[in-house]
mmCIF file of C-alpha atoms and ligand atoms in Angstrom:
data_model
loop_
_atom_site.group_PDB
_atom_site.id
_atom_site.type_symbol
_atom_site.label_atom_id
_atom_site.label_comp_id
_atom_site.label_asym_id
_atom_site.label_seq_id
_atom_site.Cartn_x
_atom_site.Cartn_y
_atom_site.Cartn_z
ATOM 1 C CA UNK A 1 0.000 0.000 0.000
ATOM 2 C CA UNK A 2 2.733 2.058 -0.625
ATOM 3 C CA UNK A 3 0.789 3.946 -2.941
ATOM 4 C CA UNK A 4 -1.892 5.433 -0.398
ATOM 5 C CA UNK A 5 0.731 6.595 1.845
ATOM 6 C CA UNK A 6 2.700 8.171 -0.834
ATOM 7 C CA UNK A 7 -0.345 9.957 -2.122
ATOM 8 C CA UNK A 8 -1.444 11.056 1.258
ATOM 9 C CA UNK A 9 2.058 12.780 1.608
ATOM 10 C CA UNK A 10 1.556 14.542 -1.448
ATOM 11 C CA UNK A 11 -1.688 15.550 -0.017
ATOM 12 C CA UNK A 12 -0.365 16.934 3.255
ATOM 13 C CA UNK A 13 2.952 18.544 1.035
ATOM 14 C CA UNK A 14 0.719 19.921 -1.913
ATOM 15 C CA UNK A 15 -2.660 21.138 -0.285
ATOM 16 C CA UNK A 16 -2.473 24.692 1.734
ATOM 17 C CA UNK A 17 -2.019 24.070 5.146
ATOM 18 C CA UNK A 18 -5.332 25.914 5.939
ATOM 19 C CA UNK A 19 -7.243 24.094 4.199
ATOM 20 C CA UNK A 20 -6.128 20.854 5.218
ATOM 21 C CA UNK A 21 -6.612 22.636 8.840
ATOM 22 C CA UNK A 22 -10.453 22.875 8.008
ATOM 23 C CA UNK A 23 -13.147 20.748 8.281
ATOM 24 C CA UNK A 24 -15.862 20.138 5.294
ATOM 25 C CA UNK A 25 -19.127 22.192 5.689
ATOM 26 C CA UNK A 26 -21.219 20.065 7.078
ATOM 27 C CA UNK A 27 -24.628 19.426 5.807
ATOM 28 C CA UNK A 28 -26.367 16.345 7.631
ATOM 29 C CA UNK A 29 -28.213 14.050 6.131
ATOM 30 C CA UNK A 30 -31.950 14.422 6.767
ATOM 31 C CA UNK A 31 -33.326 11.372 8.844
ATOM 32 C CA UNK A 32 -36.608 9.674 7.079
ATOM 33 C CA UNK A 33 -39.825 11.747 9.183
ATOM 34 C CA UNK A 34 -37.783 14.542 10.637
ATOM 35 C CA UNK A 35 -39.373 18.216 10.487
ATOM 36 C CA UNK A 36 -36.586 20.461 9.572
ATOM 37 C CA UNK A 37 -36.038 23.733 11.491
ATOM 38 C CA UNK A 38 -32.268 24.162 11.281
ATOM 39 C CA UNK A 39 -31.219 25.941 8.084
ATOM 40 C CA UNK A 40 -34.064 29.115 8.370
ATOM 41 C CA UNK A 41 -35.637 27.604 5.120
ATOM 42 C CA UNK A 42 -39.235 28.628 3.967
ATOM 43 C CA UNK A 43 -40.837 25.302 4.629
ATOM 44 C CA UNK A 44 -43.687 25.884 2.074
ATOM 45 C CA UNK A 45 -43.452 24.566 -1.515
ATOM 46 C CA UNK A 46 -44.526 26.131 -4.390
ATOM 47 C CA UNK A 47 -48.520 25.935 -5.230
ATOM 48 C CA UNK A 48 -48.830 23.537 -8.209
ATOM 49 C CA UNK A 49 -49.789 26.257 -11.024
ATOM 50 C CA UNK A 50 -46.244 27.735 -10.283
ATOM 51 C CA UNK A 51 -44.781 24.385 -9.941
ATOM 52 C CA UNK A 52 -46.149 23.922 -13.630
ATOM 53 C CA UNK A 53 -45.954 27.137 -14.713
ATOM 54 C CA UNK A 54 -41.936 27.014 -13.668
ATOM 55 C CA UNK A 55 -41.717 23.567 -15.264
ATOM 56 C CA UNK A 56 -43.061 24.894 -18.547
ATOM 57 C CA UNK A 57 -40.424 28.135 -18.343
ATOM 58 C CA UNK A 58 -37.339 26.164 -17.482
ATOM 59 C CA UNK A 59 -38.455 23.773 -20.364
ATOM 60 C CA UNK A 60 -37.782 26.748 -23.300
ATOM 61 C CA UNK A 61 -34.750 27.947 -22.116
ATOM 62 C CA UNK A 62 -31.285 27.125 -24.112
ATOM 63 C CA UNK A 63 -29.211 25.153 -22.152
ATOM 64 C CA UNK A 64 -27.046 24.395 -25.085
ATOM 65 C CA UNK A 65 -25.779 28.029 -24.857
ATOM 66 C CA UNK A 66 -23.584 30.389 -22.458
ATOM 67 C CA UNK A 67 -25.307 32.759 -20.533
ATOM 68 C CA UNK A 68 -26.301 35.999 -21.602
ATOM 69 C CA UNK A 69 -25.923 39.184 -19.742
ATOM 70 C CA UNK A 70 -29.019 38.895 -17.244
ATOM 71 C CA UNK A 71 -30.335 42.552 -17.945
ATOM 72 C CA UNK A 72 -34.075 40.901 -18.212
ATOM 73 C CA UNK A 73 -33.722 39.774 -14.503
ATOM 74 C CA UNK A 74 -32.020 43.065 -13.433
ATOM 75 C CA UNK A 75 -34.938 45.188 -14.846
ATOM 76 C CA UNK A 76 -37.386 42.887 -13.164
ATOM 77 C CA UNK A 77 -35.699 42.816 -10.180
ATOM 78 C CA UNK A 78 -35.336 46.607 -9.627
ATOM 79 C CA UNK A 79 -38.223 47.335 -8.589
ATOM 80 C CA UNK A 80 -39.339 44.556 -6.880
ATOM 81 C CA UNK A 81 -36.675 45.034 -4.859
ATOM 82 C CA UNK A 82 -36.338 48.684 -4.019
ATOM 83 C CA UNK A 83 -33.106 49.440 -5.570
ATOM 84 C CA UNK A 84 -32.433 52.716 -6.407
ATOM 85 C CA UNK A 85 -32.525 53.189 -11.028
ATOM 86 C CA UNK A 86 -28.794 54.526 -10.442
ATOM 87 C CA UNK A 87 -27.342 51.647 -8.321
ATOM 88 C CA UNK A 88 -25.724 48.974 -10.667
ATOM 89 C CA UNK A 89 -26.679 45.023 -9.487
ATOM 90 C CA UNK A 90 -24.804 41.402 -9.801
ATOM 91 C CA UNK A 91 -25.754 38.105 -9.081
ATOM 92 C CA UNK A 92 -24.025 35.503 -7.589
ATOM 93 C CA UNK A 93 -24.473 31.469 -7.069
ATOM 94 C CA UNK A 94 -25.944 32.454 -3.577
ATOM 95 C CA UNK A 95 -25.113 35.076 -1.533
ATOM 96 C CA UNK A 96 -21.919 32.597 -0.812
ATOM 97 C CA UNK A 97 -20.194 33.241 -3.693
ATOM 98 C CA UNK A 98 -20.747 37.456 -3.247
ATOM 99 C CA UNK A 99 -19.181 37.324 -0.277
ATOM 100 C CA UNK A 100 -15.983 35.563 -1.882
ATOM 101 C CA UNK A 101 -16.157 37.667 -4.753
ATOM 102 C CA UNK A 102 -16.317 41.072 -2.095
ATOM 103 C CA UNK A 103 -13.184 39.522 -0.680
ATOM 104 C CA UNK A 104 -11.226 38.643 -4.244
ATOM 105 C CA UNK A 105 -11.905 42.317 -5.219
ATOM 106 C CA UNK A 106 -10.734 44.069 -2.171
ATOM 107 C CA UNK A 107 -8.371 42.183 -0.012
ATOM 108 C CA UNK A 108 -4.280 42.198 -0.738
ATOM 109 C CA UNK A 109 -3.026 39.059 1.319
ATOM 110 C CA UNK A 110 -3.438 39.363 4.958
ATOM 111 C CA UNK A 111 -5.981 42.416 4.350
ATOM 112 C CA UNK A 112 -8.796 42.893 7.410
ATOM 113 C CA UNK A 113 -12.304 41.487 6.710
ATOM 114 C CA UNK A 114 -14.164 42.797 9.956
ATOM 115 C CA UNK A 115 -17.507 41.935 11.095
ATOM 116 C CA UNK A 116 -19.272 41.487 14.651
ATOM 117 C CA UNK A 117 -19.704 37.654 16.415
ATOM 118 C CA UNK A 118 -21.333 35.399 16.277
ATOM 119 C CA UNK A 119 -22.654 36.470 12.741
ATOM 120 C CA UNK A 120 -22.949 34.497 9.670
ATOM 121 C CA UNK A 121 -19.664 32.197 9.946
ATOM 122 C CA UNK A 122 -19.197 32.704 6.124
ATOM 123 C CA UNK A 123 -17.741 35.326 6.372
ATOM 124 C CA UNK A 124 -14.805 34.208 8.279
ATOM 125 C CA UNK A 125 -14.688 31.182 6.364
ATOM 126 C CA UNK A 126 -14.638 32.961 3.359
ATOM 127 C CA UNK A 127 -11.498 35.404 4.611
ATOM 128 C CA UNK A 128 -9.280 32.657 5.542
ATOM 129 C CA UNK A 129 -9.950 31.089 2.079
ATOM 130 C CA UNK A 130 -8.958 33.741 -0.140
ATOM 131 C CA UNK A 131 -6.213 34.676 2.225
ATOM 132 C CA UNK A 132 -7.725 37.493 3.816
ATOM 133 C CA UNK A 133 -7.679 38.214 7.862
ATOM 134 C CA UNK A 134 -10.637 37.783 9.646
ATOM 135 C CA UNK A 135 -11.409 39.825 13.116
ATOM 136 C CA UNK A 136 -14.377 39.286 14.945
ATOM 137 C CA UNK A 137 -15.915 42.102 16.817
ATOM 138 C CA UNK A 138 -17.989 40.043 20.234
ATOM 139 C CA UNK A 139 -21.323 40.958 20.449
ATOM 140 C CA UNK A 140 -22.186 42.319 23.970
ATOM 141 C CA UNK A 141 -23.813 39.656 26.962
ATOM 142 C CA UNK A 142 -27.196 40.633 25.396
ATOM 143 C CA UNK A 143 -26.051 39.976 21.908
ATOM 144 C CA UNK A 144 -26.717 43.233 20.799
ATOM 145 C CA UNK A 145 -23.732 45.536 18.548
ATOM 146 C CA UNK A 146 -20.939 46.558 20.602
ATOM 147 C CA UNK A 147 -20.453 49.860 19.005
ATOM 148 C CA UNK A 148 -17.348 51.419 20.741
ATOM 149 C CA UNK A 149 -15.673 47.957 20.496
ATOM 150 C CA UNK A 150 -16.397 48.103 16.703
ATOM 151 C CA UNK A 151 -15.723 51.815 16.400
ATOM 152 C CA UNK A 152 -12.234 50.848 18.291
ATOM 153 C CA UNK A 153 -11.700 47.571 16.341
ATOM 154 C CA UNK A 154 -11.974 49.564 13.117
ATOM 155 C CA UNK A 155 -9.486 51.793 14.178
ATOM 156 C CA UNK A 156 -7.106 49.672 15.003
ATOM 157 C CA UNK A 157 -7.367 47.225 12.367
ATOM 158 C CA UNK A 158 -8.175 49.461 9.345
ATOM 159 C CA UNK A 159 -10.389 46.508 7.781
ATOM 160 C CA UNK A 160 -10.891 46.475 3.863
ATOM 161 C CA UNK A 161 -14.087 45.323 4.203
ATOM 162 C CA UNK A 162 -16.974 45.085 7.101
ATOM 163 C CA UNK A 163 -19.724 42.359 7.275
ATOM 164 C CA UNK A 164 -22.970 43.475 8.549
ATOM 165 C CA UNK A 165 -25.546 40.659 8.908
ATOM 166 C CA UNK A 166 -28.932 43.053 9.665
ATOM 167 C CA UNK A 167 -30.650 41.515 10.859
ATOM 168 C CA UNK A 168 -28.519 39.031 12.051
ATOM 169 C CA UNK A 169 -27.792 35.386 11.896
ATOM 170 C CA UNK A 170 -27.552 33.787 14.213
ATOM 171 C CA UNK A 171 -29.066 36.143 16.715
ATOM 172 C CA UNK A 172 -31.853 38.070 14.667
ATOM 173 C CA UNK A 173 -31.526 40.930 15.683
ATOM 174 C CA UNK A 174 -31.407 44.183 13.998
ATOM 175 C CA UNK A 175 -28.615 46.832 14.587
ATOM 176 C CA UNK A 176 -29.667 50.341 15.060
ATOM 177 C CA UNK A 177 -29.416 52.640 12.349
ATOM 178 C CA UNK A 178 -27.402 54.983 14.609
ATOM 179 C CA UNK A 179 -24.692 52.339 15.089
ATOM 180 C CA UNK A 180 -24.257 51.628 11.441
ATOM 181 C CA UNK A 181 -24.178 54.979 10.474
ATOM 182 C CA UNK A 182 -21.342 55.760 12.833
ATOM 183 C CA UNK A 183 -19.480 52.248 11.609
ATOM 184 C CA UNK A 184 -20.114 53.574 7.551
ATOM 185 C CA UNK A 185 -18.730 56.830 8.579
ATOM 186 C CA UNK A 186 -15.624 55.383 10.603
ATOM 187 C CA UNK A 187 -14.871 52.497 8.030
ATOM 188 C CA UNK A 188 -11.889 53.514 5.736
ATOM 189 C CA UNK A 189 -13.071 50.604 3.495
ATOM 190 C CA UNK A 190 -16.401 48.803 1.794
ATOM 191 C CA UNK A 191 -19.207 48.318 4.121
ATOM 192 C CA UNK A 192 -21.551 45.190 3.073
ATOM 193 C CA UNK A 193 -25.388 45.092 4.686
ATOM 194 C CA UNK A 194 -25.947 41.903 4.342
ATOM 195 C CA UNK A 195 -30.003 41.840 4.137
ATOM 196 C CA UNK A 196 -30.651 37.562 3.626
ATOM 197 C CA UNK A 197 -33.435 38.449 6.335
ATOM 198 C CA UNK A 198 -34.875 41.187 4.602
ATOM 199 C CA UNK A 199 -38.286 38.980 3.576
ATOM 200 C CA UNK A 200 -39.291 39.133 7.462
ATOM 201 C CA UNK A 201 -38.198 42.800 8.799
ATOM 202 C CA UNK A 202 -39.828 46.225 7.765
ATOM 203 C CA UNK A 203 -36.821 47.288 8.110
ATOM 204 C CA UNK A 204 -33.725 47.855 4.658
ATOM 205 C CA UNK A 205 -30.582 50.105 3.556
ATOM 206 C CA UNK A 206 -31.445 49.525 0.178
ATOM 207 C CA UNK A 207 -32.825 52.665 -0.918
ATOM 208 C CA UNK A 208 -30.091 54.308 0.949
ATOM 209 C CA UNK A 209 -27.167 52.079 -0.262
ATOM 210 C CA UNK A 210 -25.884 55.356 -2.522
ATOM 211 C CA UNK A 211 -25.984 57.443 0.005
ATOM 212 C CA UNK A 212 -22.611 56.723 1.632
ATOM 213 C CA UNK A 213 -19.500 56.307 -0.478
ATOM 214 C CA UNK A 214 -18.572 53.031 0.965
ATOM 215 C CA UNK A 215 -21.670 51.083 1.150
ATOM 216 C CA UNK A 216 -23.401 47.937 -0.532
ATOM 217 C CA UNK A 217 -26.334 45.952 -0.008
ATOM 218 C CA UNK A 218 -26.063 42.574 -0.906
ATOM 219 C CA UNK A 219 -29.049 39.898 -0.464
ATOM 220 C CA UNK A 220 -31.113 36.617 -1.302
ATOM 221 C CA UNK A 221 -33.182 34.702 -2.371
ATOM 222 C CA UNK A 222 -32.456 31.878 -0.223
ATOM 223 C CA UNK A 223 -34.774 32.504 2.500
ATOM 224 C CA UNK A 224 -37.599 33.477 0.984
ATOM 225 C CA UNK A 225 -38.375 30.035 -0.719
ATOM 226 C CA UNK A 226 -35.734 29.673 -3.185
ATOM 227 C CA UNK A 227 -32.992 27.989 -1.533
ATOM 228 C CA UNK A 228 -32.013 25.369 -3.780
ATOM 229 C CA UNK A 229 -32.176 28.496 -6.637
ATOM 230 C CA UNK A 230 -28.504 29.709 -5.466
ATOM 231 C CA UNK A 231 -29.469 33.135 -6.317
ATOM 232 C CA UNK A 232 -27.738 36.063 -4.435
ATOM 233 C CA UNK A 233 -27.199 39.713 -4.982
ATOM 234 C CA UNK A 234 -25.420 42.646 -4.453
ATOM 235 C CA UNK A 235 -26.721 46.692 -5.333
ATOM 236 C CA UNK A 236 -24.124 49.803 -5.008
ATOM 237 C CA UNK A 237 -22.486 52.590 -6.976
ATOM 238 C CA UNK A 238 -21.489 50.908 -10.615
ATOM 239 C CA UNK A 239 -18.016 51.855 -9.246
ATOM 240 C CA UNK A 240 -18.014 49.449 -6.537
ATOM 241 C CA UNK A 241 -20.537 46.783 -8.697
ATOM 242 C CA UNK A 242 -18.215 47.325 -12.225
ATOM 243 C CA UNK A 243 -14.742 46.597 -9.501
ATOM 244 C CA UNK A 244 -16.371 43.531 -7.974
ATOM 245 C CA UNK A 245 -17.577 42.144 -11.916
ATOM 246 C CA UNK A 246 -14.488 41.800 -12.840
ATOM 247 C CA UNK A 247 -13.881 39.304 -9.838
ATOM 248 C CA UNK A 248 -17.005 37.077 -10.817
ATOM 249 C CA UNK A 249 -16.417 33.940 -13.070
ATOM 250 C CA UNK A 250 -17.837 34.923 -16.103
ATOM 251 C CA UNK A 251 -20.984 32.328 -16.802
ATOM 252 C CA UNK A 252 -21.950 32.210 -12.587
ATOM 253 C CA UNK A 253 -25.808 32.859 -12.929
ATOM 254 C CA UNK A 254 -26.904 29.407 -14.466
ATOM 255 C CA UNK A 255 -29.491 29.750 -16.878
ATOM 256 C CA UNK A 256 -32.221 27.841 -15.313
ATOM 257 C CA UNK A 257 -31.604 29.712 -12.280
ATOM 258 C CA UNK A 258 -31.890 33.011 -14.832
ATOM 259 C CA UNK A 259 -34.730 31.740 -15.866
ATOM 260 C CA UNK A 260 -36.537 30.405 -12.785
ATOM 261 C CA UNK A 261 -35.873 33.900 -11.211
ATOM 262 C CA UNK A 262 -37.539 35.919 -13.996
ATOM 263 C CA UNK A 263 -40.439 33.278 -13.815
ATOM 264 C CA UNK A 264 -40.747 33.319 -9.971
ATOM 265 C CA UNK A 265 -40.622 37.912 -9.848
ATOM 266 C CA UNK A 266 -43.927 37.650 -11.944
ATOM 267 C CA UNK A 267 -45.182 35.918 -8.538
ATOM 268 C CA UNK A 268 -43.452 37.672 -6.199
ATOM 269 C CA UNK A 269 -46.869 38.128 -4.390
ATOM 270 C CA UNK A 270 -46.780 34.240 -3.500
ATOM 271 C CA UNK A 271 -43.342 34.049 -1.921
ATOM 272 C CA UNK A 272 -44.182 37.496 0.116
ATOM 273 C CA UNK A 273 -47.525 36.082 1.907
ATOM 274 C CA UNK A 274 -45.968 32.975 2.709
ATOM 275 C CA UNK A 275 -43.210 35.140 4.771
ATOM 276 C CA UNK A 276 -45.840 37.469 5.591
ATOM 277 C CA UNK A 277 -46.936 34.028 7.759
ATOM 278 C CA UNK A 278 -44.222 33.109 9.273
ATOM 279 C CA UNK A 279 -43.582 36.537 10.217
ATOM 280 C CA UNK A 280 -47.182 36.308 12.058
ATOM 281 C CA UNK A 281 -46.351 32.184 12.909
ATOM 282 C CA UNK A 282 -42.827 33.340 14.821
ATOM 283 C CA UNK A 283 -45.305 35.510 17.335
ATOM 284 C CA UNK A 284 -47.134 32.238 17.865
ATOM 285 C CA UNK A 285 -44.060 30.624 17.902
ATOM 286 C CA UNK A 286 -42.330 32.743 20.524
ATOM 287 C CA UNK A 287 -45.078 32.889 22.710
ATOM 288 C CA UNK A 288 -45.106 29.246 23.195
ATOM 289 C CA UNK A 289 -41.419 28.894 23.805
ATOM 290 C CA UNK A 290 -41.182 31.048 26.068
ATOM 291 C CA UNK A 291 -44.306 29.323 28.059
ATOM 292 C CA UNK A 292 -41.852 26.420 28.254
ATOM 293 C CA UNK A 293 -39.991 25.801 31.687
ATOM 294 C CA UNK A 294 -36.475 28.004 31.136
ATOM 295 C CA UNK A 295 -36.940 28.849 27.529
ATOM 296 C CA UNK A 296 -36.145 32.426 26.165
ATOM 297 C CA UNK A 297 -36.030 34.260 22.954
ATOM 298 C CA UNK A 298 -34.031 36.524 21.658
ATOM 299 C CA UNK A 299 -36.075 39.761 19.624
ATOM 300 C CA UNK A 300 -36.091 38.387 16.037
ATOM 301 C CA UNK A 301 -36.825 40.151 13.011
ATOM 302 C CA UNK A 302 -36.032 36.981 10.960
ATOM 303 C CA UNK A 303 -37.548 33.883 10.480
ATOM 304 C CA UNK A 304 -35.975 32.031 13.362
ATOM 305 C CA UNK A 305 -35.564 32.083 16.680
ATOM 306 C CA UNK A 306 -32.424 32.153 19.175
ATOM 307 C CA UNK A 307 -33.496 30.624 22.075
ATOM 308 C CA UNK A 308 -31.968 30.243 25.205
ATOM 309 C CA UNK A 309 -32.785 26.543 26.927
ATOM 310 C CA UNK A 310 -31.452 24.222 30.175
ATOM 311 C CA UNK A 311 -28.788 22.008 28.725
ATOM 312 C CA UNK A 312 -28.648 23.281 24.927
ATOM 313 C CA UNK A 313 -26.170 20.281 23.416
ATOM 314 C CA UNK A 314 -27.982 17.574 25.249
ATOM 315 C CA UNK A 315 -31.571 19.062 24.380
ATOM 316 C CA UNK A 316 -30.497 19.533 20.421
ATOM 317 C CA UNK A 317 -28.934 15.718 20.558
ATOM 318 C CA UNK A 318 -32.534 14.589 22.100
ATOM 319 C CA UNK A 319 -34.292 16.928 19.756
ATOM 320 C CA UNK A 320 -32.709 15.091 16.918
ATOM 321 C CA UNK A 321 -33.550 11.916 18.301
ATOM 322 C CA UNK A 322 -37.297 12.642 17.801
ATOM 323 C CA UNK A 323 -36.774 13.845 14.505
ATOM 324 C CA UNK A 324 -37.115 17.815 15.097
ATOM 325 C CA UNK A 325 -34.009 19.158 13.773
ATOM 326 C CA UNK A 326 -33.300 22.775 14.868
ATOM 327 C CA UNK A 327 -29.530 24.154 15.554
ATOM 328 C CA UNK A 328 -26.848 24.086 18.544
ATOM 329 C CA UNK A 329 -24.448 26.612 17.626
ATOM 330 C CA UNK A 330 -22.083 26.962 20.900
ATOM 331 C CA UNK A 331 -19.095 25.595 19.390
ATOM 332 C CA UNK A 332 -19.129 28.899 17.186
ATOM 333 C CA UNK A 333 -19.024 31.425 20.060
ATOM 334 C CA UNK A 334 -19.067 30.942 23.705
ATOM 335 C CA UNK A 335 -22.346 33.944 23.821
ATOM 336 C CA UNK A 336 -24.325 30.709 22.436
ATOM 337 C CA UNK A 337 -23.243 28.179 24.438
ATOM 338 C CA UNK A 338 -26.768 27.981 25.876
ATOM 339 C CA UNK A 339 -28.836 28.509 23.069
ATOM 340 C CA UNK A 340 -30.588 26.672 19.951
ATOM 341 C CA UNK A 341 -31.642 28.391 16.957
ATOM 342 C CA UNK A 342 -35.020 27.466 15.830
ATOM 343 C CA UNK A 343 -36.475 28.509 12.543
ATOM 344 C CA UNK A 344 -40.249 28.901 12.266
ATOM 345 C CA UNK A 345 -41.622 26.015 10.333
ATOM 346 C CA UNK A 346 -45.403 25.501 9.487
ATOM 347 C CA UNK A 347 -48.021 25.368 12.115
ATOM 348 C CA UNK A 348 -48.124 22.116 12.161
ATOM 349 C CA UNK A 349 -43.883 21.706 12.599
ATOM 350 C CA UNK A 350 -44.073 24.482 15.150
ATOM 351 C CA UNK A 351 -46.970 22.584 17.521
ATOM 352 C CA UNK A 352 -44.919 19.602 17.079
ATOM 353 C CA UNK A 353 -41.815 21.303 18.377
ATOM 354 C CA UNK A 354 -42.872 22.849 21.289
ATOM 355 C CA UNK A 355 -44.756 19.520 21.595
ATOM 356 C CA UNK A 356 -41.687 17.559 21.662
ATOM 357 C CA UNK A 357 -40.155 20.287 23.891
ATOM 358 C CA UNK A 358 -42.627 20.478 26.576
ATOM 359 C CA UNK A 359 -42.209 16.474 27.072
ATOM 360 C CA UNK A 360 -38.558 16.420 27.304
ATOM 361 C CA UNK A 361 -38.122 19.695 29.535
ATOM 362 C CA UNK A 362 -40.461 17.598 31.958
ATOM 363 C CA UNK A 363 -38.549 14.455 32.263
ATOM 364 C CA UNK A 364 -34.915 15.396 32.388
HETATM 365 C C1 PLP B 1 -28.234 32.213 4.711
HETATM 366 C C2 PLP B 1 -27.373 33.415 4.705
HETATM 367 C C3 PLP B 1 -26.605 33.763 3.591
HETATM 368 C C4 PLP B 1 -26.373 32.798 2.452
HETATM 369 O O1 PLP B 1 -27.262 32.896 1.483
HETATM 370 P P1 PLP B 1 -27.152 32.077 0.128
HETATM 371 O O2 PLP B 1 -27.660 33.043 -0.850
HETATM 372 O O3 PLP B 1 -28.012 30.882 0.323
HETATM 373 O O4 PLP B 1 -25.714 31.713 -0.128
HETATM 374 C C5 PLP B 1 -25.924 34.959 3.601
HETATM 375 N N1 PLP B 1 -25.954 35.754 4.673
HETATM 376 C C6 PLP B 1 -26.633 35.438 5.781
HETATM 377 C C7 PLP B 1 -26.623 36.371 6.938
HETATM 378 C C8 PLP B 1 -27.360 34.255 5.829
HETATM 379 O O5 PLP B 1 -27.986 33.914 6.948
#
């Protein structure tokens, strides 16, 4: 067997040491029955007239040919979306690949991406991998923005670019306006508002994103129903969006995904009520956690919940166990170390959560 040990030295003399340092991103296999509340997807499907309707779109399109240049999408999305005529727009594979394209286009080697923690872990994920230098900023005891320790941080560490998840994830939270103006004003580089939440909030920077000289808006389609789409996006000043183009692999936005997109905006109104329910569901939702022995929620403008139980590991292993997936996140900051993040499923997945809850809370 000479050969596998020889290869596996080539592996460890060949592959960059951090990335042999890292461990896959996990995604766990869904057991047979289990409700899914882990991954702050919209639980509803699509009605079957869209799921034909979509069927019949996707079936027309070329996908013998390149991509074109997406301007159909971008003119449908503009307004849908609230982004100002003068702002220019790309897509990416997911909000994912934006964030490693923000990085490609501003960070030199060992360049400062900056953002608070816990927040979306991509982001520091995403540094390491494209040799950037990730600081994280600690959310105060109450999770809420630690503005003079960002203020300070930014000082100090003169980051090229600044993560804001608003509202946030995994906390959901927003940050006040206040805060972010003062970080936009202190930041000597890009500032990204990262909106993925923005289908469950009142609350957006889009129409101001030209406002400020160093800010974008980048968001999703992810949570609002279209998940397994991989559509992201990003709005600012064509200076910033023609810089960060030139980044972006050429043929990124598939054209099924193109396509499914432009379909889906003429029925915009479907995905919106179904968030407009679990907006309305997470009240429901809240209220009977926090009727649970122990059990506290964080204020969430998204469409989960960070909630604060006895034993979080042990409860999230049992949870599993009964087939209610939600998520333990305190191996990615000691501030959750007691908490579970819960996204608001159906009606039905929600009574059978706190269902499943309320019996295992009694019998420890
Ligand atoms: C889910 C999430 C994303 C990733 O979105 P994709 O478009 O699915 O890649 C980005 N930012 C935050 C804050 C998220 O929670």
């Amino acid at each position: 067997m000479s050969g596998a040990s020889e290869r596996e030295q080539a592996v460890r003399r060949v592959v960059r040491h951090h990335v042999q340092a890292l461990s896959a991103y996990a995604v766990a296999p869904v057991p047979a029955g289990a409700i899914k509340l882990d991954a702050m997807e919209n639980p509803y499907a699509l009605p079957p007239e869209l799921q034909q309707g979509l069927g019949q779109a996707l079936a027309q399109v070329a996908i013998n040919r390149y991509p074109a240049d997406p301007a159909a999408l971008r003119a449908a999305l503009r307004p849908v979306a609230g982004i100002p005529q003068d702002a220019g727009l790309l897509f990416g594979n997911g909000s994912d690949e934006l964030i490693h394209l923000l990085v490609q286009a501003t960070c030199e080697p060992g360049d400062v991406v900056l953002s608070p923690v816990p927040s979306f872990v991509y982001y520091e994920i995403t540094a390491g991998l494209d040799h950037a230098r990730f600081v994280g900023v600690d959310l105060t005891e109450q999770l809420e923005l630690d503005l003079p320790a960002m203020l300070a941080a930014i000082k100090k560490e003169q980051p090229k670019l600044i993560f804001l998840a608003i509202p946030n994830n995994p906390t959901g939270g927003l940050w006040p306006d206040e805060a972010v103006d003062a970080i936009l004003r202190a930041a000597p580089g890009l500032v990204v508002i990262d909106e993925a939440y923005e289908p469950f909030t009142d609350h957006s920077w889009m129409a101001r994103v030209l406002d400020y000289p160093n800010l974008m808006v980048m968001r999703t389609m992810s949570k609002l129903g279209l998940a397994g789409l991989r559509l992201g996006y990003l709005a600012g000043h064509p200076d910033w969006t023609a810089q960060v183009d030139k980044v972006r692999p050429p043929y990124n936005l598939n054209v099924l995904t193109e396509a499914a997109a432009r379909y889906l905006l003429q029925h915009w109104s479907v995905l919106r009520d179904q968030a407009a329910s679990l907006v309305r569901d997470r009240a429901a939702l809240r209220a009977g956690l926090e009727a649970l022995p122990g059990v506290r929620c964080f204020d969430s403008e998204a469409n989960f919940l960070l909630t604060q139980v006895p034993d979080a590991p042990g409860l999230n292993a049992r949870l599993r166990e009964r087939g209610v997936l939600v998520r333990y996140l305190g191996k990615a900051h000691p501030l959750l170390a007691s908490c579970l993040r819960i996204s608001v499923g159906t009606p039905a997945e929600n009574d059978r959560l706190l269902k499943t809850l309320h019996e295992l809370l009694q019998t420890p």
